Tab-separated table of C-alpha atoms in Angstrom:
chain	number	residue	atom	x	y	z
A	1	UNK	CA	-17.776	174.435	-62.642
A	2	UNK	CA	-17.206	172.177	-59.623
A	3	UNK	CA	-19.738	172.505	-56.822
A	4	UNK	CA	-18.351	172.197	-53.318
A	5	UNK	CA	-21.700	171.091	-51.866
A	6	UNK	CA	-21.905	168.361	-54.480
A	7	UNK	CA	-18.447	167.059	-53.476
A	8	UNK	CA	-19.622	166.902	-49.851
A	9	UNK	CA	-22.811	165.035	-50.818
A	10	UNK	CA	-20.852	162.515	-52.896
A	11	UNK	CA	-18.493	161.745	-50.018
A	12	UNK	CA	-21.336	161.384	-47.521
A	13	UNK	CA	-23.163	158.800	-49.653
A	14	UNK	CA	-21.249	156.134	-47.758
A	15	UNK	CA	-23.000	155.230	-44.504
A	16	UNK	CA	-19.741	154.104	-42.887
A	17	UNK	CA	-18.202	157.532	-43.445
A	18	UNK	CA	-21.179	159.269	-41.838
A	19	UNK	CA	-20.955	156.974	-38.822
A	20	UNK	CA	-17.197	157.450	-38.474
A	21	UNK	CA	-17.509	161.232	-38.656
A	22	UNK	CA	-20.281	161.064	-36.060
A	23	UNK	CA	-17.935	159.172	-33.733
A	24	UNK	CA	-15.148	161.666	-34.443
A	25	UNK	CA	-17.359	164.654	-33.624
A	26	UNK	CA	-18.431	163.005	-30.368
A	27	UNK	CA	-14.950	161.977	-29.208
A	28	UNK	CA	-13.000	165.074	-30.290
A	29	UNK	CA	-13.522	168.773	-29.955
A	30	UNK	CA	-14.607	170.739	-33.009
A	31	UNK	CA	-11.158	172.121	-33.829
A	32	UNK	CA	-9.405	168.747	-33.577
A	33	UNK	CA	-12.083	166.996	-35.642
A	34	UNK	CA	-11.919	169.652	-38.360
A	35	UNK	CA	-8.117	169.534	-38.461
A	36	UNK	CA	-8.041	165.715	-38.622
A	37	UNK	CA	-10.714	165.658	-41.342
A	38	UNK	CA	-8.816	168.232	-43.407
A	39	UNK	CA	-5.645	166.192	-43.093
A	40	UNK	CA	-7.428	163.022	-44.257
A	41	UNK	CA	-9.040	164.908	-47.146
A	42	UNK	CA	-5.631	166.216	-48.210
A	43	UNK	CA	-4.320	162.657	-48.380
A	44	UNK	CA	-7.442	161.648	-50.286
A	45	UNK	CA	-6.986	164.452	-52.824
A	46	UNK	CA	-3.324	163.530	-53.369
A	47	UNK	CA	-4.320	159.916	-54.053
A	48	UNK	CA	-7.073	161.066	-56.396
A	49	UNK	CA	-4.616	163.227	-58.302
A	50	UNK	CA	-2.340	160.217	-58.744
A	51	UNK	CA	-5.236	158.281	-60.312
A	52	UNK	CA	-6.620	161.137	-62.435
A	53	UNK	CA	-6.442	160.481	-66.175
A	54	UNK	CA	-8.404	163.421	-67.606
A	55	UNK	CA	-8.328	167.171	-67.218
A	56	UNK	CA	-11.653	167.233	-65.355
A	57	UNK	CA	-10.490	164.579	-62.884
A	58	UNK	CA	-7.325	166.525	-62.159
A	59	UNK	CA	-9.403	169.673	-61.590
A	60	UNK	CA	-11.624	167.802	-59.122
A	61	UNK	CA	-8.576	166.533	-57.221
A	62	UNK	CA	-6.954	169.963	-57.020
A	63	UNK	CA	-10.284	171.587	-56.085
A	64	UNK	CA	-10.679	169.173	-53.167
A	65	UNK	CA	-7.118	169.799	-52.002
A	66	UNK	CA	-7.516	173.584	-52.138
A	67	UNK	CA	-10.846	173.580	-50.287
A	68	UNK	CA	-10.158	170.744	-47.825
A	69	UNK	CA	-10.706	172.980	-44.794
A	70	UNK	CA	-14.108	174.160	-46.021
A	71	UNK	CA	-15.116	170.643	-47.119
A	72	UNK	CA	-14.181	169.278	-43.683
A	73	UNK	CA	-16.235	171.974	-41.974
A	74	UNK	CA	-19.281	171.321	-44.188
A	75	UNK	CA	-19.010	167.563	-43.722
A	76	UNK	CA	-18.955	167.839	-39.929
A	77	UNK	CA	-21.884	170.261	-40.030
A	78	UNK	CA	-23.966	167.988	-42.283
A	79	UNK	CA	-23.135	164.903	-40.221
A	80	UNK	CA	-24.296	166.729	-37.109
A	81	UNK	CA	-27.580	167.571	-38.834
A	82	UNK	CA	-28.062	164.100	-40.299
A	83	UNK	CA	-27.458	162.298	-37.003
A	84	UNK	CA	-29.513	164.747	-34.959
A	85	UNK	CA	-32.862	163.343	-33.726
A	86	UNK	CA	-34.567	166.547	-34.865
A	87	UNK	CA	-33.209	166.082	-38.394
A	88	UNK	CA	-34.055	162.537	-39.644
A	89	UNK	CA	-31.752	161.374	-42.343
A	90	UNK	CA	-34.483	160.268	-44.744
A	91	UNK	CA	-35.761	163.858	-44.978
A	92	UNK	CA	-32.544	165.056	-46.546
A	93	UNK	CA	-33.221	165.332	-50.224
A	94	UNK	CA	-29.661	166.019	-51.212
A	95	UNK	CA	-28.399	162.824	-49.530
A	96	UNK	CA	-30.405	160.387	-51.680
A	97	UNK	CA	-28.714	160.937	-54.982
A	98	UNK	CA	-27.605	158.056	-57.179
A	99	UNK	CA	-25.329	158.212	-60.160
A	100	UNK	CA	-27.226	159.455	-63.144
A	101	UNK	CA	-30.624	159.946	-61.371
A	102	UNK	CA	-30.474	163.580	-60.215
A	103	UNK	CA	-28.707	166.755	-61.099
A	104	UNK	CA	-25.340	166.955	-59.291
A	105	UNK	CA	-24.181	170.341	-60.494
A	106	UNK	CA	-24.125	173.628	-58.573
A	107	UNK	CA	-27.521	174.959	-57.577
A	108	UNK	CA	-27.937	178.582	-58.596
A	109	UNK	CA	-30.272	180.878	-60.482
A	110	UNK	CA	-27.941	180.816	-63.467
A	111	UNK	CA	-28.273	177.048	-63.696
A	112	UNK	CA	-32.072	177.225	-63.605
A	113	UNK	CA	-32.109	179.768	-66.399
A	114	UNK	CA	-29.548	178.050	-68.600
A	115	UNK	CA	-30.534	176.349	-71.834
A	116	UNK	CA	-30.880	172.601	-72.327
A	117	UNK	CA	-27.358	172.084	-73.647
A	118	UNK	CA	-25.730	173.834	-70.694
A	119	UNK	CA	-27.839	171.840	-68.243
A	120	UNK	CA	-26.884	168.568	-69.900
A	121	UNK	CA	-23.184	169.471	-69.871
A	122	UNK	CA	-23.336	170.364	-66.180
A	123	UNK	CA	-25.147	167.124	-65.357
A	124	UNK	CA	-22.592	165.114	-67.336
A	125	UNK	CA	-19.674	166.727	-65.476
A	126	UNK	CA	-21.393	166.069	-62.164
A	127	UNK	CA	-21.879	162.401	-63.060
A	128	UNK	CA	-18.224	162.133	-64.104
A	129	UNK	CA	-17.157	163.679	-60.788
A	130	UNK	CA	-19.300	161.277	-58.757
A	131	UNK	CA	-18.195	158.226	-60.704
A	132	UNK	CA	-14.517	159.220	-60.493
A	133	UNK	CA	-14.620	159.798	-56.728
A	134	UNK	CA	-16.688	156.761	-55.705
A	135	UNK	CA	-15.026	154.215	-58.019
A	136	UNK	CA	-11.439	155.202	-57.270
A	137	UNK	CA	-9.017	153.149	-55.211
A	138	UNK	CA	-8.184	156.363	-53.401
A	139	UNK	CA	-11.736	156.458	-52.010
A	140	UNK	CA	-11.344	152.929	-50.611
A	141	UNK	CA	-8.092	153.967	-49.014
A	142	UNK	CA	-9.735	157.130	-47.672
A	143	UNK	CA	-12.458	155.072	-45.951
A	144	UNK	CA	-9.811	152.807	-44.434
A	145	UNK	CA	-7.810	155.813	-43.208
A	146	UNK	CA	-10.852	157.351	-41.540
A	147	UNK	CA	-11.717	154.030	-39.919
A	148	UNK	CA	-8.155	153.639	-38.651
A	149	UNK	CA	-8.217	157.180	-37.286
A	150	UNK	CA	-11.385	156.424	-35.308
A	151	UNK	CA	-10.437	152.889	-34.226
A	152	UNK	CA	-6.791	152.205	-35.187
A	153	UNK	CA	-5.777	148.621	-35.736
A	154	UNK	CA	-2.286	147.201	-35.105
A	155	UNK	CA	-2.190	145.297	-38.389
A	156	UNK	CA	-0.716	146.643	-41.609
A	157	UNK	CA	-1.953	143.828	-43.855
A	158	UNK	CA	-4.648	145.936	-45.527
A	159	UNK	CA	-2.200	148.646	-46.559
A	160	UNK	CA	0.296	146.052	-47.778
A	161	UNK	CA	-2.267	144.307	-49.987
A	162	UNK	CA	-3.317	147.628	-51.533
A	163	UNK	CA	0.306	148.480	-52.370
A	164	UNK	CA	0.919	145.062	-53.878
A	165	UNK	CA	-2.130	145.541	-56.107
A	166	UNK	CA	-1.095	149.081	-57.054
A	167	UNK	CA	2.713	149.342	-56.849
A	168	UNK	CA	2.690	152.822	-58.405
A	169	UNK	CA	1.094	154.150	-55.219
A	170	UNK	CA	3.815	152.892	-52.912
A	171	UNK	CA	4.849	156.455	-52.163
A	172	UNK	CA	1.287	157.211	-51.066
A	173	UNK	CA	1.457	154.510	-48.393
A	174	UNK	CA	3.284	157.003	-46.202
A	175	UNK	CA	0.089	159.032	-46.061
A	176	UNK	CA	-2.120	156.108	-45.082
A	177	UNK	CA	-0.308	154.185	-42.394
A	178	UNK	CA	-2.479	153.217	-39.408
A	179	UNK	CA	-1.663	154.454	-35.982
A	180	UNK	CA	-0.565	152.180	-33.159
A	181	UNK	CA	-3.538	150.747	-31.308
A	182	UNK	CA	-4.133	151.677	-27.638
A	183	UNK	CA	-1.746	149.766	-25.435
A	184	UNK	CA	0.646	149.014	-28.312
A	185	UNK	CA	2.912	152.055	-28.056
A	186	UNK	CA	6.648	151.887	-27.472
A	187	UNK	CA	8.107	151.986	-23.970
A	188	UNK	CA	8.646	155.713	-24.188
A	189	UNK	CA	5.011	156.235	-25.230
A	190	UNK	CA	5.710	157.776	-28.649
A	191	UNK	CA	4.348	156.375	-31.892
A	192	UNK	CA	6.741	155.193	-34.589
A	193	UNK	CA	6.072	154.454	-38.271
A	194	UNK	CA	8.210	152.797	-40.922
A	195	UNK	CA	7.612	151.833	-44.560
A	196	UNK	CA	8.195	148.259	-45.708
A	197	UNK	CA	7.862	146.377	-48.984
A	198	UNK	CA	6.623	142.822	-48.481
A	199	UNK	CA	8.740	140.406	-50.524
A	200	UNK	CA	7.235	137.185	-49.155
A	201	UNK	CA	3.488	136.662	-48.518
A	202	UNK	CA	2.801	137.028	-44.817
A	203	UNK	CA	6.153	138.664	-44.079
A	204	UNK	CA	4.694	141.797	-42.508
A	205	UNK	CA	2.156	139.721	-40.602
A	206	UNK	CA	5.058	137.787	-39.083
A	207	UNK	CA	6.810	141.039	-38.147
A	208	UNK	CA	3.616	142.299	-36.537
A	209	UNK	CA	3.261	139.122	-34.454
A	210	UNK	CA	6.868	139.344	-33.294
A	211	UNK	CA	6.462	142.972	-32.245
A	212	UNK	CA	3.184	142.230	-30.457
A	213	UNK	CA	4.683	139.246	-28.654
A	214	UNK	CA	7.724	141.196	-27.552
A	215	UNK	CA	5.479	144.040	-26.421
A	216	UNK	CA	3.512	141.686	-24.179
A	217	UNK	CA	6.718	140.206	-22.775
A	218	UNK	CA	8.182	143.634	-22.051
A	219	UNK	CA	4.920	144.756	-20.432
A	220	UNK	CA	4.949	141.722	-18.165
A	221	UNK	CA	8.636	142.156	-17.271
A	222	UNK	CA	9.416	145.527	-15.644
A	223	UNK	CA	13.145	144.963	-16.171
A	224	UNK	CA	12.610	145.470	-19.907
A	225	UNK	CA	10.909	148.844	-19.560
A	226	UNK	CA	12.633	151.989	-20.645
A	227	UNK	CA	14.382	153.688	-17.707
A	228	UNK	CA	14.290	157.001	-19.556
A	229	UNK	CA	10.521	156.983	-20.161
A	230	UNK	CA	9.833	159.550	-17.455
A	231	UNK	CA	12.540	161.964	-18.481
A	232	UNK	CA	11.734	165.134	-20.311
A	233	UNK	CA	13.500	166.930	-23.146
A	234	UNK	CA	15.218	169.119	-20.575
A	235	UNK	CA	16.971	166.071	-19.201
A	236	UNK	CA	18.755	165.581	-22.537
A	237	UNK	CA	19.992	169.184	-22.411
A	238	UNK	CA	21.192	168.657	-18.854
A	239	UNK	CA	23.073	165.486	-19.815
A	240	UNK	CA	24.737	167.223	-22.783
A	241	UNK	CA	25.895	170.174	-20.658
A	242	UNK	CA	27.045	167.805	-17.929
A	243	UNK	CA	29.064	165.778	-20.424
A	244	UNK	CA	30.590	168.936	-21.888
A	245	UNK	CA	31.688	170.179	-18.446
A	246	UNK	CA	33.130	166.826	-17.408
A	247	UNK	CA	34.933	166.233	-20.712
A	248	UNK	CA	38.277	167.571	-19.537
A	249	UNK	CA	38.142	165.565	-16.330
A	250	UNK	CA	37.286	162.310	-18.033
A	251	UNK	CA	39.899	162.745	-20.734
A	252	UNK	CA	42.667	162.800	-18.099
A	253	UNK	CA	41.635	159.551	-16.446
A	254	UNK	CA	43.706	156.499	-17.429
A	255	UNK	CA	41.814	153.763	-19.173
A	256	UNK	CA	40.938	150.863	-16.888
A	257	UNK	CA	41.793	147.322	-17.975
A	258	UNK	CA	38.834	145.391	-19.309
A	259	UNK	CA	38.082	141.779	-18.563
A	260	UNK	CA	35.328	139.278	-19.247
A	261	UNK	CA	32.878	138.786	-16.419
A	262	UNK	CA	32.686	135.039	-15.776
A	263	UNK	CA	30.416	135.270	-12.752
A	264	UNK	CA	28.178	132.174	-12.862
A	265	UNK	CA	25.093	134.084	-11.661
A	266	UNK	CA	25.361	136.664	-14.389
A	267	UNK	CA	22.335	136.554	-16.719
A	268	UNK	CA	23.496	135.832	-20.238
A	269	UNK	CA	21.667	137.332	-23.223
A	270	UNK	CA	19.409	135.109	-25.253
A	271	UNK	CA	21.359	133.596	-28.161
A	272	UNK	CA	20.211	134.682	-31.592
A	273	UNK	CA	19.115	132.392	-34.407
A	274	UNK	CA	21.756	132.809	-37.110
A	275	UNK	CA	22.286	131.203	-40.474
A	276	UNK	CA	26.021	130.518	-40.208
A	277	UNK	CA	28.366	127.611	-40.695
A	278	UNK	CA	30.787	126.410	-38.051
A	279	UNK	CA	34.019	128.351	-38.218
A	280	UNK	CA	32.626	131.169	-40.360
A	281	UNK	CA	33.655	134.735	-39.665
A	282	UNK	CA	31.113	137.483	-39.999
A	283	UNK	CA	31.745	141.142	-40.769
A	284	UNK	CA	29.239	143.949	-40.545
A	285	UNK	CA	29.846	146.560	-43.245
A	286	UNK	CA	29.359	150.143	-42.081
A	287	UNK	CA	29.446	153.255	-44.272
A	288	UNK	CA	30.585	156.193	-42.154
A	289	UNK	CA	30.871	159.879	-43.146
A	290	UNK	CA	34.358	160.916	-44.240
A	291	UNK	CA	35.297	164.599	-44.295
A	292	UNK	CA	32.800	166.875	-46.019
A	293	UNK	CA	31.250	164.779	-48.781
A	294	UNK	CA	32.943	161.376	-48.659
A	295	UNK	CA	31.852	158.010	-47.253
A	296	UNK	CA	34.168	155.273	-46.032
A	297	UNK	CA	33.479	151.577	-45.608
A	298	UNK	CA	34.677	149.685	-42.531
A	299	UNK	CA	34.554	145.946	-41.741
A	300	UNK	CA	33.493	145.149	-38.174
A	301	UNK	CA	33.897	141.638	-36.775
A	302	UNK	CA	30.554	140.644	-35.226
A	303	UNK	CA	31.024	136.934	-34.659
A	304	UNK	CA	30.876	137.501	-30.879
A	305	UNK	CA	27.650	139.519	-30.935
A	306	UNK	CA	25.019	137.496	-29.077
A	307	UNK	CA	22.118	139.901	-28.556
A	308	UNK	CA	20.480	142.962	-30.033
A	309	UNK	CA	21.694	145.072	-27.107
A	310	UNK	CA	25.290	144.190	-27.985
A	311	UNK	CA	24.594	144.963	-31.625
A	312	UNK	CA	23.259	148.468	-31.041
A	313	UNK	CA	25.979	149.242	-28.502
A	314	UNK	CA	28.480	148.199	-31.185
A	315	UNK	CA	26.872	150.610	-33.667
A	316	UNK	CA	27.201	153.437	-31.141
A	317	UNK	CA	30.848	152.641	-30.403
A	318	UNK	CA	31.756	152.499	-34.076
A	319	UNK	CA	30.184	155.870	-34.804
A	320	UNK	CA	31.700	157.689	-31.824
A	321	UNK	CA	35.129	156.110	-32.328
A	322	UNK	CA	35.315	157.742	-35.781
A	323	UNK	CA	34.884	161.205	-34.320
A	324	UNK	CA	37.754	163.052	-32.703
A	325	UNK	CA	37.842	164.050	-29.049
A	326	UNK	CA	37.073	167.694	-29.764
A	327	UNK	CA	34.828	167.036	-32.746
A	328	UNK	CA	32.316	165.222	-30.557
A	329	UNK	CA	31.535	168.395	-28.601
A	330	UNK	CA	32.394	171.188	-31.034
A	331	UNK	CA	30.821	169.857	-34.215
A	332	UNK	CA	27.241	170.835	-35.003
A	333	UNK	CA	26.750	167.629	-36.993
A	334	UNK	CA	25.204	164.522	-35.513
A	335	UNK	CA	23.699	161.219	-36.576
A	336	UNK	CA	20.125	161.714	-37.832
A	337	UNK	CA	19.350	158.456	-39.657
A	338	UNK	CA	20.608	154.980	-40.517
A	339	UNK	CA	19.725	153.094	-43.703
A	340	UNK	CA	20.446	149.739	-45.290
A	341	UNK	CA	22.372	150.425	-48.499
A	342	UNK	CA	24.046	148.794	-51.455
A	343	UNK	CA	27.399	150.385	-52.240
A	344	UNK	CA	30.577	150.031	-54.262
A	345	UNK	CA	33.770	149.778	-52.198
A	346	UNK	CA	37.103	150.940	-53.699
A	347	UNK	CA	40.738	150.221	-52.931
A	348	UNK	CA	41.106	153.049	-50.402
A	349	UNK	CA	37.862	151.952	-48.625
A	350	UNK	CA	35.890	154.832	-50.111
A	351	UNK	CA	32.268	153.819	-50.655
A	352	UNK	CA	29.882	154.982	-53.357
A	353	UNK	CA	26.267	154.509	-52.270
A	354	UNK	CA	24.135	153.056	-55.077
A	355	UNK	CA	20.786	152.076	-53.507
A	356	UNK	CA	18.914	152.757	-50.291
A	357	UNK	CA	16.904	150.047	-48.506
A	358	UNK	CA	18.717	147.289	-50.365
A	359	UNK	CA	19.892	143.860	-49.156
A	360	UNK	CA	21.632	140.984	-51.003
A	361	UNK	CA	19.494	138.420	-52.799
A	362	UNK	CA	19.352	134.709	-52.022
A	363	UNK	CA	21.894	134.043	-54.779
A	364	UNK	CA	24.548	135.735	-52.574
A	365	UNK	CA	24.168	133.116	-49.823
A	366	UNK	CA	27.811	132.020	-50.105
A	367	UNK	CA	29.106	135.560	-49.531
A	368	UNK	CA	26.469	137.134	-47.264
A	369	UNK	CA	24.258	135.942	-44.453
A	370	UNK	CA	21.106	137.078	-42.693
A	371	UNK	CA	17.999	135.370	-41.387
A	372	UNK	CA	15.590	134.629	-42.909
A	373	UNK	CA	16.985	134.446	-46.428
A	374	UNK	CA	15.384	135.593	-48.663
A	375	UNK	CA	14.081	138.509	-46.622
A	376	UNK	CA	10.376	138.664	-45.820
A	377	UNK	CA	10.298	142.437	-46.205
A	378	UNK	CA	12.584	145.319	-47.206
A	379	UNK	CA	14.184	146.973	-45.330
A	380	UNK	CA	14.808	144.309	-42.666
A	381	UNK	CA	14.511	147.009	-39.970
A	382	UNK	CA	12.790	150.317	-40.601
A	383	UNK	CA	15.034	153.416	-40.398
A	384	UNK	CA	12.973	154.948	-37.582
A	385	UNK	CA	13.092	151.782	-35.505
A	386	UNK	CA	16.795	151.366	-36.255
A	387	UNK	CA	17.602	154.908	-35.126
A	388	UNK	CA	15.393	154.617	-32.038
A	389	UNK	CA	17.107	151.424	-30.855
A	390	UNK	CA	20.472	153.034	-31.609
A	391	UNK	CA	19.548	155.913	-29.292
A	392	UNK	CA	18.005	153.588	-26.667
A	393	UNK	CA	19.809	150.223	-26.877
A	394	UNK	CA	18.338	149.157	-23.532
A	395	UNK	CA	14.954	148.815	-25.263
A	396	UNK	CA	16.419	146.171	-27.579
A	397	UNK	CA	16.081	143.709	-24.687
A	398	UNK	CA	12.407	143.478	-25.605
A	399	UNK	CA	13.110	142.907	-29.329
A	400	UNK	CA	16.077	140.543	-29.779
A	401	UNK	CA	15.486	139.692	-33.430
A	402	UNK	CA	17.088	142.662	-35.226
A	403	UNK	CA	20.707	141.538	-35.489
A	404	UNK	CA	19.937	138.316	-37.309
A	405	UNK	CA	18.043	140.300	-39.984
A	406	UNK	CA	21.084	142.499	-40.776
A	407	UNK	CA	23.168	141.455	-43.841
A	408	UNK	CA	26.734	140.491	-42.943
A	409	UNK	CA	29.774	139.565	-45.029
A	410	UNK	CA	30.734	135.938	-44.604
A	411	UNK	CA	34.186	134.318	-44.230
A	412	UNK	CA	36.363	137.355	-44.976
A	413	UNK	CA	36.440	141.133	-45.045
A	414	UNK	CA	35.125	142.966	-48.047
A	415	UNK	CA	38.005	144.334	-50.101
A	416	UNK	CA	38.061	145.850	-53.560
A	417	UNK	CA	38.836	143.563	-56.470
A	418	UNK	CA	42.431	144.295	-57.596
A	419	UNK	CA	41.409	143.991	-61.244
A	420	UNK	CA	38.142	145.946	-61.274
A	421	UNK	CA	39.241	148.277	-58.514
A	422	UNK	CA	35.940	147.932	-56.671
A	423	UNK	CA	33.468	145.418	-55.225
A	424	UNK	CA	29.784	145.536	-54.339
A	425	UNK	CA	28.708	145.264	-50.714
A	426	UNK	CA	25.661	145.674	-48.484
A	427	UNK	CA	25.629	147.289	-45.091
A	428	UNK	CA	24.371	150.148	-42.913
A	429	UNK	CA	25.014	153.810	-43.686
A	430	UNK	CA	25.323	156.510	-41.025
A	431	UNK	CA	23.583	159.680	-42.235
A	432	UNK	CA	24.509	162.929	-40.508
A	433	UNK	CA	22.653	166.216	-40.191
A	434	UNK	CA	22.567	169.362	-38.088
A	435	UNK	CA	22.421	168.984	-34.299
A	436	UNK	CA	19.823	171.699	-33.768
A	437	UNK	CA	20.097	171.666	-29.981
A	438	UNK	CA	23.805	172.428	-30.135
A	439	UNK	CA	23.241	175.079	-32.800
A	440	UNK	CA	20.592	176.729	-30.619
A	441	UNK	CA	22.808	176.659	-27.532
A	442	UNK	CA	25.757	178.145	-29.436
A	443	UNK	CA	23.545	180.896	-30.838
A	444	UNK	CA	22.111	181.729	-27.412
A	445	UNK	CA	25.601	181.831	-25.885
A	446	UNK	CA	26.832	184.211	-28.592
A	447	UNK	CA	23.812	186.489	-28.124
A	448	UNK	CA	24.135	186.393	-24.340
A	449	UNK	CA	27.860	187.227	-24.339
A	450	UNK	CA	27.446	190.090	-26.791
A	451	UNK	CA	24.422	191.470	-24.894
A	452	UNK	CA	26.223	191.341	-21.534
A	453	UNK	CA	29.246	193.052	-23.086
A	454	UNK	CA	27.086	195.793	-24.616
A	455	UNK	CA	25.198	196.446	-21.371
A	456	UNK	CA	28.394	196.399	-19.305
A	457	UNK	CA	30.119	198.870	-21.613
A	458	UNK	CA	27.054	201.132	-21.606
A	459	UNK	CA	26.861	201.192	-17.791
A	460	UNK	CA	30.580	201.551	-17.074
A	461	UNK	CA	31.426	204.027	-19.849
A	462	UNK	CA	28.034	205.742	-20.103
A	463	UNK	CA	28.135	205.093	-23.851
A	464	UNK	CA	25.086	203.145	-25.098
A	465	UNK	CA	25.885	203.581	-28.770
A	466	UNK	CA	29.487	202.488	-28.383
A	467	UNK	CA	28.509	199.564	-26.122
A	468	UNK	CA	26.070	198.019	-28.558
A	469	UNK	CA	28.360	198.734	-31.501
A	470	UNK	CA	30.927	196.559	-29.759
A	471	UNK	CA	28.192	193.999	-28.968
A	472	UNK	CA	27.213	193.812	-32.633
A	473	UNK	CA	30.831	193.373	-33.682
A	474	UNK	CA	31.282	190.692	-31.031
A	475	UNK	CA	28.186	188.765	-32.206
A	476	UNK	CA	29.421	188.886	-35.802
A	477	UNK	CA	32.895	187.746	-34.792
A	478	UNK	CA	31.521	184.830	-32.734
A	479	UNK	CA	29.306	183.740	-35.625
A	480	UNK	CA	32.256	183.776	-38.021
A	481	UNK	CA	34.362	181.878	-35.477
A	482	UNK	CA	31.695	179.175	-35.165
A	483	UNK	CA	31.552	178.848	-38.957
A	484	UNK	CA	35.343	178.628	-39.160
A	485	UNK	CA	35.420	175.881	-36.522
A	486	UNK	CA	32.744	173.861	-38.380
A	487	UNK	CA	34.605	174.197	-41.679
A	488	UNK	CA	37.827	173.032	-40.039
A	489	UNK	CA	36.144	170.020	-38.388
A	490	UNK	CA	34.530	168.929	-41.656
A	491	UNK	CA	37.876	169.131	-43.455
A	492	UNK	CA	39.623	166.833	-40.952
């Protein structure tokens, strides 16, 4: 039997945990502190389960995960009692237990009346529980997570070192990433996390310094701030409706001739550090969605790209240019993510994705280029950061080191080998998903039209049943029409 009170006492043996929970209870309301503690305990139990090697250890991990809410509540209650002036800590008898010195099993009348063998078995299980919890790497990570929750640090070096020591727990790093420290948020004020694998010692530390330096520069320069930071979610809906209404008008306007602005006072973007030879061509390889399930590879000449702003504007143009005039507004699919991939390109430019978060090795220097080579971390740019800068390219003014990290094909376009029929390449994949805002708007329009029709029929014809029968038929027909349109657009 696993005693919940014993689990709480084992966790609270660490003085730093008691102090951190005291700070949490003082800085947050009771509900927020309990919810945050339960979330941290859930991560802790998942890490424990990954380390468990025996049946008893797995039971302890699952017991903690099932009862995380109750454990969090008991911990906060005990911390409040321990840190209260009227309840000195040294008077707590159940807080002074050491491994193997006292009974750690459940306290009950049945335990007191049990025979010697049962008592010994219970004590042994309690000692195993305490040793498993306190000596686990998951417990060290749990203490770090609680500390970061109370006083988050901008560095990720601690998490990186733990992953390098225990590569099997790389997946668990998602559950233990520190939050952005106060004053280190993005321009729009939202926090953003990405997962990296450090391939060169100090690589993530270098990335952290670059982000911190660019943050300070952007904070000092108001021209680099995000002009959309004060806009709400409703503004995006307004812009989408506005673009939909003005689509017909803009489509009739003749295209204006474009020219290069050679004004001497024009501020030129900062040139990027690039590992290229004189006269080399560079091609960015993009994997774009093709029809329903396919993916096509395109070569994009990027030798004239001179800043990160130009790079992300290029990514936007390439994606939108592959979508038809009507598909842009009628399709319920949109770009939801971008990933660095390794793929196999075929004769008809179809691409078969093999690996995510993959870049060419240093041995491919003659065919591919990026800086630095070899990469300090993988992926070169996290998918969340990549998608955010795609959506807000104006914020790339404060970064200006992304483009040089992106793998590019050197000298010539990537084409399939005529003998093998394919060739391996590395590039960026566009990943599409459902545009939930559009889907919601279409659903609301269908409901509104059918409701108005039903009410109008009921009032004019004095036939409520017939009116809403027609409304139901109309809603069904509109839903089928929307599905038919989506199927047609995906088959194009």
